[in-house]
Tab-separated table of C-alpha atoms in Angstrom:
chain	number	residue	atom	x	y	z
A	1277	MET	CA	1.606	-8.599	22.724
A	1278	ASN	CA	0.442	-8.608	19.107
A	1279	HIS	CA	-2.754	-10.439	18.312
A	1280	PRO	CA	-2.114	-11.972	14.878
A	1281	ASN	CA	-5.763	-12.940	14.442
A	1282	GLY	CA	-7.131	-9.478	15.176
A	1283	MET	CA	-7.980	-7.416	18.179
A	1284	GLU	CA	-8.525	-8.925	21.587
A	1285	ARG	CA	-12.033	-9.100	23.010
A	1286	ILE	CA	-11.987	-7.204	26.308
A	1287	ALA	CA	-15.743	-7.129	27.030
A	1288	GLU	CA	-18.872	-8.537	25.402
A	1289	HIS	CA	-18.966	-5.997	22.553
A	1290	VAL	CA	-15.577	-4.299	22.986
A	1291	PHE	CA	-12.322	-5.139	21.188
A	1292	ALA	CA	-8.886	-3.504	21.500
A	1293	GLU	CA	-5.276	-3.904	20.436
A	1294	THR	CA	-2.635	-3.247	23.067
A	1295	GLY	CA	0.481	-4.680	21.473
A	1296	ILE	CA	1.366	-2.456	18.538
A	1297	ARG	CA	3.418	0.715	18.207
A	1298	GLY	CA	1.493	3.827	19.141
A	1299	CYS	CA	-2.089	4.027	20.249
A	1300	ASN	CA	-4.405	1.241	21.337
A	1301	PRO	CA	-7.070	1.203	18.614
A	1302	GLY	CA	-10.344	-0.484	19.391
A	1303	TYR	CA	-13.986	-0.783	18.507
A	1304	LEU	CA	-17.452	-1.336	19.918
A	1305	VAL	CA	-20.012	-3.513	18.137
A	1306	THR	CA	-23.597	-2.226	18.413
A	1307	SER	CA	-26.875	-3.289	16.834
A	1308	ASP	CA	-26.642	-0.168	14.638
A	1309	GLY	CA	-23.054	-0.507	13.455
A	1310	ILE	CA	-19.529	-0.134	14.727
A	1311	VAL	CA	-17.825	2.641	16.687
A	1312	VAL	CA	-14.066	2.676	16.034
A	1313	ILE	CA	-11.731	4.407	18.470
A	1314	ASP	CA	-8.483	5.596	16.877
A	1315	THR	CA	-6.725	3.987	13.933
A	1316	PRO	CA	-3.227	2.498	13.733
A	1317	GLN	CA	-0.577	4.342	11.749
A	1318	LEU	CA	0.933	1.104	10.415
A	1319	PRO	CA	-0.737	0.082	7.122
A	1320	THR	CA	-0.877	-3.705	7.568
A	1321	TYR	CA	-2.532	-3.294	10.976
A	1322	ALA	CA	-4.928	-0.617	9.725
A	1323	LEU	CA	-5.992	-2.754	6.764
A	1324	ARG	CA	-6.347	-5.921	8.860
A	1325	TYR	CA	-8.437	-4.147	11.497
A	1326	CYS	CA	-10.544	-2.479	8.842
A	1327	ARG	CA	-11.387	-5.901	7.338
A	1328	GLU	CA	-12.087	-7.369	10.792
A	1329	ILE	CA	-14.305	-4.478	11.787
A	1330	THR	CA	-16.311	-4.161	8.561
A	1331	GLU	CA	-17.106	-7.891	8.686
A	1332	LYS	CA	-19.089	-7.100	11.853
A	1333	GLY	CA	-21.067	-4.209	10.363
A	1334	PRO	CA	-20.855	-0.714	8.919
A	1335	ILE	CA	-18.648	1.832	10.655
A	1336	ARG	CA	-20.999	4.483	11.997
A	1337	PHE	CA	-18.407	6.518	13.910
A	1338	LEU	CA	-14.628	6.696	13.994
A	1339	ILE	CA	-13.521	8.674	17.057
A	1340	ASN	CA	-10.025	10.174	17.141
A	1341	THR	CA	-8.856	10.731	20.707
A	1342	GLU	CA	-5.925	12.999	19.775
A	1343	HIS	CA	-4.089	14.525	16.811
A	1344	HIS	CA	-0.811	12.568	16.920
A	1345	VAL	CA	-0.093	10.373	13.899
A	1346	ASP	CA	-0.268	7.115	15.869
A	1347	HIS	CA	-3.971	7.841	16.548
A	1348	ILE	CA	-5.091	9.341	13.227
A	1349	PHE	CA	-2.868	8.330	10.325
A	1350	GLY	CA	-4.854	5.120	9.832
A	1351	ASN	CA	-8.031	7.144	9.172
A	1352	TYR	CA	-6.870	7.084	5.552
A	1353	TYR	CA	-7.593	3.327	5.455
A	1354	PHE	CA	-11.137	3.786	6.836
A	1355	PRO	CA	-12.819	5.928	4.157
A	1356	MET	CA	-16.063	4.007	4.626
A	1357	ALA	CA	-16.594	5.448	8.115
A	1358	GLU	CA	-19.894	7.333	8.071
A	1359	HIS	CA	-18.646	9.957	10.551
A	1360	VAL	CA	-15.215	10.840	11.909
A	1361	MET	CA	-15.462	12.577	15.277
A	1362	ALA	CA	-12.827	14.478	17.241
A	1363	HIS	CA	-12.417	17.469	19.479
A	1364	LYS	CA	-12.052	20.726	17.540
A	1365	ALA	CA	-8.464	21.100	18.838
A	1366	CYS	CA	-7.636	17.661	17.399
A	1367	SER	CA	-8.983	18.708	14.016
A	1368	ASP	CA	-7.157	22.054	14.157
A	1369	MET	CA	-3.866	20.254	14.823
A	1370	PHE	CA	-4.547	17.181	12.650
A	1371	MET	CA	-1.216	15.621	11.586
A	1372	THR	CA	0.864	18.253	13.415
A	1373	VAL	CA	3.815	16.835	15.306
A	1374	THR	CA	5.903	19.969	15.791
A	1375	PRO	CA	6.036	23.051	13.555
A	1376	GLU	CA	9.417	22.031	12.147
A	1377	LEU	CA	8.676	18.309	11.624
A	1378	ASN	CA	6.928	16.970	8.525
A	1379	PRO	CA	4.113	14.759	9.910
A	1380	TYR	CA	4.007	12.535	6.836
A	1381	ALA	CA	7.761	11.835	7.068
A	1382	TYR	CA	7.330	11.203	10.783
A	1383	ALA	CA	4.585	8.625	10.124
A	1384	ARG	CA	6.625	6.995	7.346
A	1385	GLU	CA	9.644	6.664	9.636
A	1386	ALA	CA	8.001	3.719	11.448
A	1387	ILE	CA	7.480	1.611	8.319
A	1388	PRO	CA	10.945	0.036	7.822
A	1389	ALA	CA	11.320	-1.178	11.408
A	1390	ASP	CA	7.729	-1.751	12.515
A	1391	ASP	CA	5.811	-2.634	9.342
A	1392	PRO	CA	8.065	-3.429	6.364
A	1393	ASP	CA	5.192	-5.267	4.630
A	1394	GLY	CA	3.178	-2.055	4.894
A	1395	GLU	CA	5.440	-0.225	2.452
A	1396	GLN	CA	3.304	-1.366	-0.481
A	1397	PHE	CA	0.170	0.088	1.161
A	1398	PHE	CA	1.675	3.358	2.386
A	1399	PRO	CA	0.293	6.222	0.271
A	1400	ASP	CA	2.564	8.814	-1.249
A	1401	GLU	CA	2.412	12.183	0.482
A	1402	HIS	CA	0.223	13.889	-2.146
A	1403	THR	CA	-2.313	11.027	-2.129
A	1404	TYR	CA	-2.448	10.970	1.664
A	1405	PHE	CA	-3.020	14.690	2.108
A	1406	ALA	CA	-5.629	14.701	-0.673
A	1407	SER	CA	-7.883	12.517	1.502
A	1408	PRO	CA	-6.627	11.853	5.054
A	1409	ASN	CA	-10.232	11.298	6.271
A	1410	LYS	CA	-10.246	14.196	8.723
A	1411	PRO	CA	-12.990	14.603	11.335
A	1412	ASN	CA	-16.372	15.758	10.017
A	1413	ILE	CA	-17.993	16.023	13.463
A	1414	LEU	CA	-16.215	18.333	15.895
A	1415	ILE	CA	-16.996	18.570	19.580
A	1416	THR	CA	-15.831	21.093	22.175
A	1417	SER	CA	-17.107	19.482	25.374
A	1418	ASP	CA	-18.252	16.143	26.766
A	1419	ILE	CA	-21.016	14.395	24.851
A	1420	GLU	CA	-23.162	11.317	25.099
A	1421	LEU	CA	-23.327	9.321	21.873
A	1422	LYS	CA	-26.104	6.775	21.378
A	1423	VAL	CA	-25.442	4.063	18.813
A	1424	GLY	CA	-27.802	1.112	18.739
A	1425	GLU	CA	-28.382	-0.100	22.274
A	1426	HIS	CA	-25.190	1.499	23.596
A	1427	THR	CA	-24.607	4.891	25.181
A	1428	ILE	CA	-21.021	6.073	24.844
A	1429	GLN	CA	-19.511	8.813	26.964
A	1430	VAL	CA	-17.012	10.926	25.013
A	1431	LEU	CA	-15.134	13.097	27.482
A	1432	HIS	CA	-12.823	16.036	26.810
A	1433	VAL	CA	-9.781	15.389	29.001
A	1434	PRO	CA	-7.047	17.811	27.910
A	1435	GLY	CA	-3.589	16.987	29.130
A	1436	HIS	CA	-1.390	14.976	26.779
A	1437	THR	CA	-2.914	17.053	23.972
A	1438	PRO	CA	-5.346	20.014	24.107
A	1439	GLY	CA	-8.068	18.088	22.276
A	1440	GLN	CA	-7.619	14.784	24.113
A	1441	LEU	CA	-10.736	12.636	24.376
A	1442	ALA	CA	-11.535	9.614	26.527
A	1443	VAL	CA	-14.211	7.210	25.321
């Protein structure tokens, strides 16, 4: 189910969206800023969540859990994130769907049916690839991330993709 007023609160400091196409983006509010987990590929959702999240504080970390466009395309709309974290395999395959499929065209394919209002916010291909907001912190194994009063376990769980992370 879509949450027209933003993401659903699922725990005291944790919010997530479970009703849109693709991944389930979410975020954690800490005393030292926000940790975002994945970004929606649909522009109106990405922009709405970005506004909602930045009203609660600065984005310290954006964690991409895999390289598929439904988890990373929205990074473009979060340029204010201090750090973008992913597994090295996610970064190596960033925006790769299959070798013969253009990832930008694949991401754009969802706009007419799933986000027609997002057309006006969808970057042209050159603009997108000039600054897709790729990961700047790469991990290769499990880590513990401390942000404010929270300790976050970031686990490498390959399966669906080689660089799959669980947060």
